[in-house]
């Protein structure tokens, strides 16, 4: 129990400051913070649950099922080029925008409930942007997969997504938290940077969608531009958000030494440089910078060092710190493979393995590990349905990712001969099935968690996210 109830004076300071704090507090003992009232908070919580549910649906059906289907088709044709680029991009869009983007927007709106007061219009805006965002991502998937009126649907989808994001951006950036004014910390700058990366990504997406609709012969973005777009869609947005939130949360969750501000800001600057070079088409320089940024982030976050305090694993599986660290191993693998790919990729195998290490090993791996830690609390003080299912989903995901990354390069690039090459192609669909199982178990565990009643008050630890008073963004 003493582990469940952290130091009260420290917590009190945290609650008082209300600067994006992770406050694990016992609501029986703490003074409640002023809010606009339980009705608005509960409504924003419902909006959060809708965003989480929608994100899970996009991840499962348009995202993972299509990804598995694509990989099985590529494996049976023994070539990546045999598959429609529009289908590959439909899968990627559903995962990055439909899953990760929806989660981030939902959590951003929810953070307003932790900032002292919720403006009455925030609830309506949360639902308006949810409807526009969901419609935008769904239309993009339909356009790419069915080709039905794609010249209309493609730009329409991009406009819906941009409009949804602008509503979100305006709502959270104009919101002022009540409380003590504090300086903006390094981790906040990373989160702010990722938010601008998200905005830039949506603008780039809209431009490419209009160009494809006006002059293209398919809804797929041209390969050379898509390669640049993908670097922004990964390193320029979710990777930065994860580094930022990890800097805030990991010292508390894993008992790590607090991160180095200088190191984090250096990682952000070098990563931004890497993304800029990729957008300019210089992939050798870009991938080198992304590797340096990853090493800087790992060092600054202290994820490769021994913990100073025991990890907080109450209610979740105790393997949590191991899987968080494993994500950073995948990050380094992804950066290393992208350096190799920039020099030697012939058939998309090294780029594909690098992207998979990043999107599945790092991004999905992080959400699978940290989601069970924070999402039940965000969704109203619930308890994770099953720590064993958490272990199963994280283990299967990492196993599937290992199988995929190790077989994709020899198979696509034809680095092996005879039976060995055959075996590499045969492993690929197995990796897809293992990852599908991982995703299904994760979604099931989360859905069953959301259906649970709120936990008893003593366990109802709230993971507040709030923004610095007076900051214009987040
Ligand atoms: C069951 C899991 C998954 C499978 C089987 C899968 C399969 C694939 C396949 C076959 C490709 C085509 C390129 C290649 O062959 O390497 C691809 C591309 C891609 N995947 Fe996945 N994937 C999975 C999970 C994910 C996840 C979780 C994300 C993101 C969070 C993601 C994001 C992407 C992106 C962005 C692309 C590139 C799309 C483009 O070329 O525009 N994938 N995936």
Coordinates of C-alpha atoms and ligand atoms in Angstrom, one line a residue:
X1 CA 0.0 0.0 0.0
X2 CA 2.9 2.4 0.8
X3 CA 4.0 1.9 -2.8
X4 CA 0.5 2.8 -4.0
X5 CA 0.5 6.1 -2.1
X6 CA 3.5 8.2 -3.1
X7 CA 5.0 11.0 -0.9
X8 CA 2.2 13.4 -0.2
X9 CA 4.2 16.6 0.1
X10 CA 5.9 16.0 -3.2
X11 CA 2.5 15.2 -4.7
X12 CA 1.0 18.3 -3.3
X13 CA 3.7 20.4 -5.0
X14 CA 3.1 18.6 -8.2
X15 CA -0.7 19.2 -8.1
X16 CA -0.1 22.8 -7.1
X17 CA 2.2 23.4 -10.0
X18 CA 0.0 21.8 -12.6
X19 CA 2.6 21.9 -15.3
X20 CA 1.9 18.8 -17.4
X21 CA 2.4 16.8 -14.2
X22 CA 2.2 13.1 -13.8
X23 CA 0.5 13.2 -10.5
X24 CA -0.2 9.8 -9.0
X25 CA -2.3 11.0 -6.1
X26 CA -4.8 9.5 -3.8
X27 CA -7.9 11.5 -4.3
X28 CA -9.2 10.7 -0.8
X29 CA -6.3 12.6 0.8
X30 CA -5.6 15.3 -1.7
X31 CA -7.6 18.5 -2.0
X32 CA -9.5 18.3 -5.3
X33 CA -8.3 20.8 -7.9
X34 CA -10.8 23.4 -9.2
X35 CA -12.4 22.2 -12.4
X36 CA -15.3 23.4 -14.4
X37 CA -17.3 20.6 -12.8
X38 CA -17.9 16.9 -13.1
X39 CA -20.3 17.2 -16.1
X40 CA -17.8 18.8 -18.5
X41 CA -15.0 16.5 -17.2
X42 CA -17.2 13.4 -17.7
X43 CA -18.1 14.6 -21.2
X44 CA -14.5 15.1 -22.2
X45 CA -13.8 11.7 -20.7
X46 CA -16.4 10.2 -22.9
X47 CA -14.8 12.0 -25.9
X48 CA -11.5 10.4 -24.8
X49 CA -13.0 7.0 -24.7
X50 CA -14.5 7.5 -28.2
X51 CA -11.1 8.6 -29.5
X52 CA -9.4 5.5 -27.9
X53 CA -12.1 3.2 -29.3
X54 CA -11.8 4.7 -32.8
X55 CA -8.0 4.5 -32.7
X56 CA -8.2 0.8 -31.7
X57 CA -10.6 0.1 -34.6
X58 CA -8.4 1.9 -37.1
X59 CA -5.4 -0.1 -35.8
X60 CA -7.2 -3.4 -36.0
X61 CA -9.2 -3.4 -39.2
X62 CA -8.0 -0.8 -41.8
X63 CA -4.5 -0.9 -40.3
X64 CA -3.3 -4.3 -39.2
X65 CA -5.7 -6.5 -41.3
X66 CA -4.7 -4.7 -44.4
X67 CA -1.0 -4.8 -43.4
X68 CA -1.3 -8.6 -43.0
X69 CA -3.1 -9.0 -46.2
X70 CA -0.5 -6.8 -48.0
X71 CA 2.4 -8.9 -46.6
X72 CA 0.8 -12.2 -47.5
X73 CA 0.3 -10.9 -51.1
X74 CA 3.9 -9.6 -51.3
X75 CA 5.2 -13.0 -50.0
X76 CA 3.1 -15.0 -52.4
X77 CA 4.3 -12.8 -55.3
X78 CA 7.8 -12.8 -54.0
X79 CA 8.0 -9.1 -54.7
X80 CA 7.0 -5.8 -53.1
X81 CA 6.5 -4.1 -56.5
X82 CA 3.6 -6.5 -57.3
X83 CA 1.4 -4.9 -54.7
X84 CA -0.6 -1.7 -55.3
X85 CA 1.1 1.3 -53.6
X86 CA -2.3 2.7 -52.8
X87 CA -3.0 -0.3 -50.6
X88 CA 0.3 0.0 -48.8
X89 CA -0.3 3.7 -48.2
X90 CA -3.9 2.9 -47.0
X91 CA -2.4 0.7 -44.4
X92 CA 0.3 3.2 -43.3
X93 CA -2.3 6.1 -43.2
X94 CA -4.7 4.1 -41.0
X95 CA -1.9 3.2 -38.6
X96 CA -0.2 6.6 -38.3
X97 CA -3.2 8.9 -38.6
X98 CA -6.1 6.6 -37.7
X99 CA -4.5 4.9 -34.7
X100 CA -1.6 7.1 -33.3
X101 CA -3.1 10.4 -34.4
X102 CA -6.5 9.6 -33.0
X103 CA -5.0 8.6 -29.6
X104 CA -2.9 11.8 -29.4
X105 CA -5.8 14.1 -30.2
X106 CA -8.1 12.3 -27.7
X107 CA -5.5 12.5 -25.0
X108 CA -4.8 16.2 -25.8
X109 CA -8.5 17.1 -25.3
X110 CA -8.6 15.0 -22.1
X111 CA -5.7 17.0 -20.8
X112 CA -8.0 20.1 -20.6
X113 CA -9.8 18.5 -17.7
X114 CA -6.6 18.6 -15.8
X115 CA -5.9 22.3 -16.3
X116 CA -8.3 23.7 -13.8
X117 CA -11.3 24.6 -15.9
X118 CA -12.9 23.3 -19.1
X119 CA -14.4 26.0 -21.3
X120 CA -18.0 25.0 -22.2
X121 CA -17.2 24.9 -26.0
X122 CA -14.3 22.4 -25.5
X123 CA -16.7 19.4 -25.3
X124 CA -18.5 20.3 -28.5
X125 CA -15.2 20.9 -30.3
X126 CA -13.8 17.6 -29.1
X127 CA -16.8 15.8 -30.7
X128 CA -16.7 18.0 -33.9
X129 CA -13.0 17.3 -34.5
X130 CA -13.5 13.6 -33.7
X131 CA -16.2 13.4 -36.3
X132 CA -14.2 15.2 -38.9
X133 CA -11.0 13.3 -38.1
X134 CA -12.7 9.9 -38.2
X135 CA -14.5 10.8 -41.5
X136 CA -11.2 12.1 -43.0
X137 CA -9.2 8.9 -42.1
X138 CA -12.0 6.6 -43.2
X139 CA -12.5 8.4 -46.6
X140 CA -8.7 8.2 -47.3
X141 CA -8.8 4.4 -46.7
X142 CA -11.9 4.0 -48.9
X143 CA -10.4 6.1 -51.7
X144 CA -7.1 4.2 -51.6
X145 CA -8.5 0.7 -51.3
X146 CA -11.6 0.9 -53.6
X147 CA -10.6 3.8 -55.9
X148 CA -14.2 4.9 -55.8
X149 CA -14.3 8.6 -56.8
X150 CA -10.8 8.9 -55.4
X151 CA -10.1 12.2 -57.1
X152 CA -12.8 13.8 -54.9
X153 CA -12.3 11.7 -51.7
X154 CA -8.6 12.1 -51.5
X155 CA -8.5 15.9 -51.1
X156 CA -11.7 15.9 -49.2
X157 CA -10.2 13.5 -46.6
X158 CA -7.1 15.7 -46.3
X159 CA -9.3 18.8 -45.7
X160 CA -11.4 17.0 -43.1
X161 CA -8.2 15.9 -41.3
X162 CA -6.7 19.3 -41.4
X163 CA -9.9 21.0 -40.2
X164 CA -10.2 18.5 -37.3
X165 CA -6.6 19.1 -36.3
X166 CA -7.0 22.9 -36.5
X167 CA -10.1 22.8 -34.2
X168 CA -8.0 20.6 -31.7
X169 CA -5.0 22.9 -32.0
X170 CA -7.0 26.1 -31.4
X171 CA -8.8 24.6 -28.4
X172 CA -5.8 23.3 -26.6
X173 CA -3.4 26.1 -27.5
X174 CA -5.8 28.8 -26.4
X175 CA -6.5 27.1 -23.1
X176 CA -4.9 28.6 -20.0
X177 CA -4.2 26.5 -17.0
X178 CA -4.9 28.0 -13.6
X179 CA -2.0 27.7 -11.2
X180 CA 1.6 28.7 -10.7
X181 CA 3.5 30.0 -13.7
X182 CA 6.6 27.9 -14.4
X183 CA 9.2 27.9 -17.1
X184 CA 8.7 25.6 -20.1
X185 CA 10.7 22.5 -19.6
X186 CA 12.7 20.5 -22.2
X187 CA 10.1 17.7 -22.4
X188 CA 7.3 20.2 -23.1
X189 CA 9.4 21.7 -26.0
X190 CA 9.6 18.2 -27.4
X191 CA 5.8 17.8 -27.2
X192 CA 5.3 21.2 -28.7
X193 CA 7.8 20.3 -31.5
X194 CA 5.8 17.1 -32.2
X195 CA 2.6 19.1 -32.4
X196 CA 4.1 21.4 -35.0
X197 CA 5.4 18.3 -36.8
X198 CA 1.8 16.9 -36.8
X199 CA 0.6 20.2 -38.3
X200 CA 3.3 20.2 -40.9
X201 CA 2.5 16.6 -41.8
X202 CA -1.2 17.4 -42.3
X203 CA -0.3 20.4 -44.6
X204 CA 2.1 18.2 -46.6
X205 CA -0.5 15.5 -46.8
X206 CA -3.1 18.0 -48.1
X207 CA -0.7 19.3 -50.8
X208 CA 0.2 15.8 -51.9
X209 CA -3.5 14.8 -52.0
X210 CA -4.4 17.8 -54.1
X211 CA -1.5 17.1 -56.5
X212 CA -2.4 13.4 -56.8
X213 CA -6.1 14.2 -57.4
X214 CA -5.3 16.8 -60.0
X215 CA -2.5 15.2 -61.9
X216 CA -1.9 11.6 -60.7
X217 CA -3.1 8.3 -62.1
X218 CA -3.8 6.7 -58.7
X219 CA -4.5 7.9 -55.1
X220 CA -1.0 6.7 -54.1
X221 CA 1.5 9.5 -53.5
X222 CA 4.5 9.1 -55.9
X223 CA 7.2 6.9 -54.3
X224 CA 10.0 9.5 -54.0
X225 CA 7.6 12.0 -52.2
X226 CA 6.1 9.3 -50.1
X227 CA 9.5 8.4 -48.8
X228 CA 10.0 11.9 -47.6
X229 CA 6.5 12.2 -46.3
X230 CA 7.0 9.0 -44.2
X231 CA 10.1 10.4 -42.4
X232 CA 8.0 13.4 -41.3
X233 CA 5.1 11.1 -40.4
X234 CA 7.4 9.1 -38.0
X235 CA 10.5 10.9 -36.8
X236 CA 8.9 14.4 -37.1
X237 CA 5.8 13.6 -35.0
X238 CA 5.1 10.5 -33.0
X239 CA 8.8 9.8 -32.2
X240 CA 9.2 13.4 -30.8
X241 CA 6.0 13.0 -28.8
X242 CA 7.2 9.8 -27.2
X243 CA 10.6 11.2 -26.3
X244 CA 8.8 14.2 -24.7
X245 CA 6.3 12.1 -22.7
X246 CA 8.9 9.6 -21.8
X247 CA 11.1 12.4 -20.4
X248 CA 8.1 13.4 -18.2
X249 CA 7.0 9.9 -17.2
X250 CA 9.9 7.5 -17.1
X251 CA 11.6 8.9 -14.0
X252 CA 8.4 8.2 -12.1
X253 CA 7.4 4.9 -13.9
X254 CA 10.8 3.3 -14.2
X255 CA 12.6 5.0 -11.3
X256 CA 15.1 6.4 -13.7
X257 CA 17.3 9.4 -13.1
X258 CA 15.5 12.5 -14.5
X259 CA 16.5 13.2 -18.1
X260 CA 19.1 15.7 -19.2
X261 CA 17.4 18.8 -20.6
X262 CA 20.4 19.7 -22.8
X263 CA 20.5 16.2 -24.2
X264 CA 16.8 16.2 -25.0
X265 CA 17.0 19.6 -26.7
X266 CA 20.0 18.4 -28.7
X267 CA 18.1 15.2 -29.7
X268 CA 15.2 17.4 -30.8
X269 CA 17.4 19.8 -32.8
X270 CA 19.3 17.0 -34.5
X271 CA 16.1 15.0 -35.3
X272 CA 14.5 18.1 -36.8
X273 CA 17.7 18.5 -38.9
X274 CA 17.3 14.9 -40.0
X275 CA 13.7 15.3 -41.0
X276 CA 14.6 18.5 -42.9
X277 CA 17.3 16.7 -44.9
X278 CA 14.9 13.9 -45.6
X279 CA 12.3 16.4 -46.9
X280 CA 15.0 17.8 -49.1
X281 CA 15.7 14.3 -50.4
X282 CA 19.2 13.8 -48.8
X283 CA 18.6 10.5 -47.1
X284 CA 22.3 9.7 -46.3
X285 CA 22.6 12.9 -44.2
X286 CA 19.1 12.5 -42.8
X287 CA 19.6 8.9 -41.6
X288 CA 23.0 9.8 -40.0
X289 CA 21.4 12.7 -38.2
X290 CA 18.5 10.5 -37.1
X291 CA 20.9 7.9 -35.7
X292 CA 22.8 10.7 -33.7
X293 CA 19.4 12.0 -32.5
X294 CA 18.4 8.5 -31.3
X295 CA 21.6 8.0 -29.4
X296 CA 21.2 11.5 -27.8
X297 CA 17.7 10.6 -26.8
X298 CA 18.6 7.2 -25.3
X299 CA 21.5 8.9 -23.4
X300 CA 19.4 11.9 -22.2
X301 CA 16.5 9.8 -21.1
X302 CA 18.8 7.4 -19.1
X303 CA 16.9 4.4 -20.5
X304 CA 20.1 2.3 -20.8
X305 CA 21.2 3.0 -17.2
X306 CA 20.3 1.3 -14.0
X307 CA 17.1 2.6 -12.3
X308 CA 17.5 4.6 -9.1
X309 CA 14.2 3.5 -7.6
X310 CA 11.9 0.5 -8.1
X311 CA 9.6 0.8 -11.1
X312 CA 5.9 1.5 -10.5
X313 CA 4.3 -1.7 -11.8
X314 CA 1.2 -1.9 -9.6
X315 CA -1.8 -3.2 -11.6
X316 CA 0.3 -3.9 -14.7
X317 CA 2.8 -6.6 -15.7
X318 CA 6.2 -6.3 -14.0
X319 CA 8.0 -6.8 -17.3
X320 CA 6.9 -3.2 -18.1
X321 CA 10.5 -1.7 -17.7
X322 CA 12.0 -4.4 -19.9
X323 CA 9.6 -3.7 -22.8
X324 CA 10.1 0.1 -22.5
X325 CA 13.9 -0.4 -22.8
X326 CA 13.4 -2.8 -25.7
X327 CA 11.5 -0.1 -27.6
X328 CA 14.7 2.0 -27.5
X329 CA 16.7 -0.9 -28.8
X330 CA 14.3 -1.0 -31.8
X331 CA 14.7 2.8 -32.2
X332 CA 18.5 2.3 -32.6
X333 CA 18.0 -0.6 -35.0
X334 CA 15.6 1.5 -37.0
X335 CA 18.0 4.3 -37.3
X336 CA 20.9 1.9 -38.1
X337 CA 18.9 0.2 -40.8
X338 CA 17.9 3.5 -42.4
X339 CA 21.6 4.4 -42.7
X340 CA 22.1 1.1 -44.4
X341 CA 19.1 1.6 -46.6
X342 CA 20.2 5.1 -47.7
X343 CA 23.3 3.5 -49.2
X344 CA 22.3 0.0 -50.4
X345 CA 18.5 -0.5 -50.6
X346 CA 17.6 -2.1 -54.0
X347 CA 14.1 -3.5 -53.6
X348 CA 12.5 -1.8 -50.5
X349 CA 13.6 -4.5 -48.1
X350 CA 16.0 -2.5 -46.0
X351 CA 13.8 0.6 -45.9
X352 CA 10.8 -1.7 -45.1
X353 CA 12.7 -3.3 -42.2
X354 CA 13.8 0.0 -40.9
X355 CA 10.3 1.4 -41.0
X356 CA 8.9 -1.7 -39.3
X357 CA 11.5 -1.5 -36.5
X358 CA 10.4 2.1 -36.0
X359 CA 6.6 1.8 -36.4
X360 CA 6.1 -1.6 -34.7
X361 CA 9.2 -2.0 -32.6
X362 CA 9.4 1.5 -31.2
X363 CA 6.0 3.2 -31.7
X364 CA 3.6 0.3 -31.3
X365 CA 5.9 -1.3 -28.7
X366 CA 5.8 1.9 -26.7
X367 CA 2.0 2.1 -26.8
X368 CA 1.6 -1.6 -26.0
X369 CA 3.8 -1.1 -22.9
X370 CA 2.8 2.3 -21.7
X371 CA -0.8 2.2 -22.7
X372 CA -1.8 -0.3 -20.0
X373 CA 0.0 2.0 -17.5
X374 CA -1.7 5.3 -18.4
X375 CA -4.9 4.7 -20.4
X376 CA -7.0 3.0 -17.7
X377 CA -6.3 5.9 -15.4
X378 CA -7.1 8.4 -18.2
X379 CA -10.4 6.6 -18.9
X380 CA -11.7 7.2 -15.4
X381 CA -9.5 5.5 -12.8
X382 CA -10.0 1.9 -14.2
X383 CA -7.8 -1.1 -13.5
X384 CA -6.1 -2.9 -16.4
X385 CA -8.2 -5.9 -17.2
X386 CA -5.3 -8.4 -17.4
X387 CA -1.5 -7.9 -16.8
X388 CA -1.0 -11.3 -18.4
X389 CA -2.7 -10.2 -21.6
X390 CA -0.4 -7.2 -21.5
X391 CA 2.7 -9.5 -21.3
X392 CA 1.2 -11.6 -24.1
X393 CA 0.6 -8.6 -26.4
X394 CA 4.1 -7.1 -25.8
X395 CA 5.9 -10.4 -26.2
X396 CA 4.0 -11.3 -29.4
X397 CA 4.6 -7.9 -30.9
X398 CA 8.3 -8.0 -30.3
X399 CA 8.5 -11.6 -31.6
X400 CA 6.6 -10.7 -34.7
X401 CA 8.8 -7.6 -35.3
X402 CA 12.0 -9.6 -34.9
X403 CA 10.7 -12.2 -37.4
X404 CA 9.7 -9.5 -39.8
X405 CA 12.8 -7.4 -39.6
X406 CA 15.2 -10.3 -39.9
X407 CA 13.4 -11.9 -42.8
X408 CA 12.3 -8.9 -44.8
X409 CA 15.8 -7.8 -45.8
X410 CA 17.1 -11.2 -47.1
X411 CA 13.8 -11.9 -48.8
X412 CA 13.1 -8.5 -50.6
X413 CA 16.7 -7.8 -51.3
X414 CA 17.4 -11.5 -52.4
X415 CA 20.5 -11.7 -50.2
X416 CA 20.2 -15.4 -49.9
X417 CA 19.8 -18.3 -52.3
X418 CA 17.8 -21.5 -52.6
X419 CA 16.1 -22.9 -49.5
X420 CA 17.4 -20.1 -47.3
X421 CA 15.7 -17.5 -49.5
X422 CA 12.6 -19.6 -49.6
X423 CA 12.6 -19.8 -45.8
X424 CA 12.9 -16.0 -45.5
X425 CA 9.8 -15.6 -47.7
X426 CA 8.0 -18.2 -45.6
X427 CA 8.8 -16.5 -42.3
X428 CA 7.2 -13.2 -43.5
X429 CA 3.5 -14.2 -43.4
X430 CA 4.2 -15.9 -40.0
X431 CA 5.5 -12.6 -38.7
X432 CA 2.3 -10.9 -39.9
X433 CA 0.1 -13.5 -38.1
X434 CA 2.1 -13.2 -34.9
X435 CA 1.7 -9.4 -35.0
X436 CA -1.9 -9.6 -35.8
X437 CA -2.3 -11.8 -32.7
X438 CA -0.4 -9.2 -30.6
X439 CA -2.6 -6.4 -31.9
X440 CA -5.8 -8.3 -31.2
X441 CA -4.8 -9.2 -27.7
X442 CA -3.8 -5.6 -27.0
X443 CA -7.1 -4.2 -28.3
X444 CA -9.1 -6.9 -26.4
X445 CA -7.3 -6.0 -23.1
X446 CA -7.9 -2.3 -23.6
X447 CA -11.6 -2.7 -24.6
X448 CA -12.2 -5.0 -21.6
X449 CA -10.5 -2.4 -19.4
X450 CA -12.6 0.4 -20.7
X451 CA -15.8 -1.6 -19.9
X452 CA -14.7 -2.0 -16.3
X453 CA -16.1 0.2 -13.5
X454 CA -13.9 2.9 -12.0
X455 CA -11.4 1.5 -9.5
X456 CA -11.9 2.1 -5.7
X457 CA -10.8 5.5 -4.6
X458 CA -7.6 4.4 -3.0
X459 CA -6.5 3.0 -6.4
X460 CA -7.9 5.8 -8.4
X461 CA -4.6 7.5 -9.2
X462 CA -4.9 10.2 -11.7
X463 CA -2.3 10.8 -14.3
X464 CA -2.8 14.4 -14.9
X465 CA -1.5 16.1 -18.0
X466 CA -1.7 19.9 -17.9
X467 CA -0.1 22.7 -19.6
X468 CA 2.0 25.6 -18.3
X469 CA -0.1 28.6 -17.4
X470 CA 0.0 31.2 -20.1
X471 CA 1.7 29.1 -22.7
X472 CA 0.1 29.6 -26.0
X473 CA 0.5 26.0 -27.1
X474 CA -0.5 23.0 -25.1
Ligands
LIG1 C1 0.6 -6.6 -38.2 C2 1.4 -5.6 -38.3 C3 1.8 -5.0 -39.6 C4 2.0 -5.5 -40.8 C5 1.9 -7.0 -41.2 C6 2.5 -4.5 -41.7 C7 2.8 -4.7 -43.0 C8 3.3 -3.7 -43.8 C9 3.7 -3.9 -45.2 C10 3.7 -5.2 -45.9 C11 4.1 -2.7 -45.7 C12 4.6 -2.4 -47.1 C13 6.1 -2.1 -47.1 C14 6.9 -3.3 -46.7 O1 6.7 -4.3 -47.3 O2 7.7 -3.1 -45.8 C15 3.9 -1.7 -44.6 C16 4.2 -0.4 -44.7 C17 3.9 0.5 -43.7 N1 3.5 0.3 -42.5 FE1 3.0 -1.5 -41.7 N2 2.6 -3.3 -41.0 C18 2.2 -3.6 -39.7 C19 2.1 -2.7 -38.6 C20 2.3 -1.3 -38.8 C21 2.1 -0.4 -37.7 C22 1.7 -0.7 -36.3 C23 2.4 0.8 -38.2 C24 2.4 2.2 -37.6 C25 2.2 2.4 -36.3 C26 2.7 0.6 -39.6 C27 3.0 1.7 -40.5 C28 3.4 1.5 -41.8 C29 3.8 2.5 -42.7 C30 3.8 4.0 -42.3 C31 4.1 1.9 -43.9 C32 4.5 2.7 -45.2 C33 3.3 3.0 -46.0 C34 3.8 3.7 -47.3 O3 4.6 3.2 -48.0 O4 3.3 4.9 -47.5 N3 2.6 -0.7 -39.9 N4 3.4 -2.4 -43.5

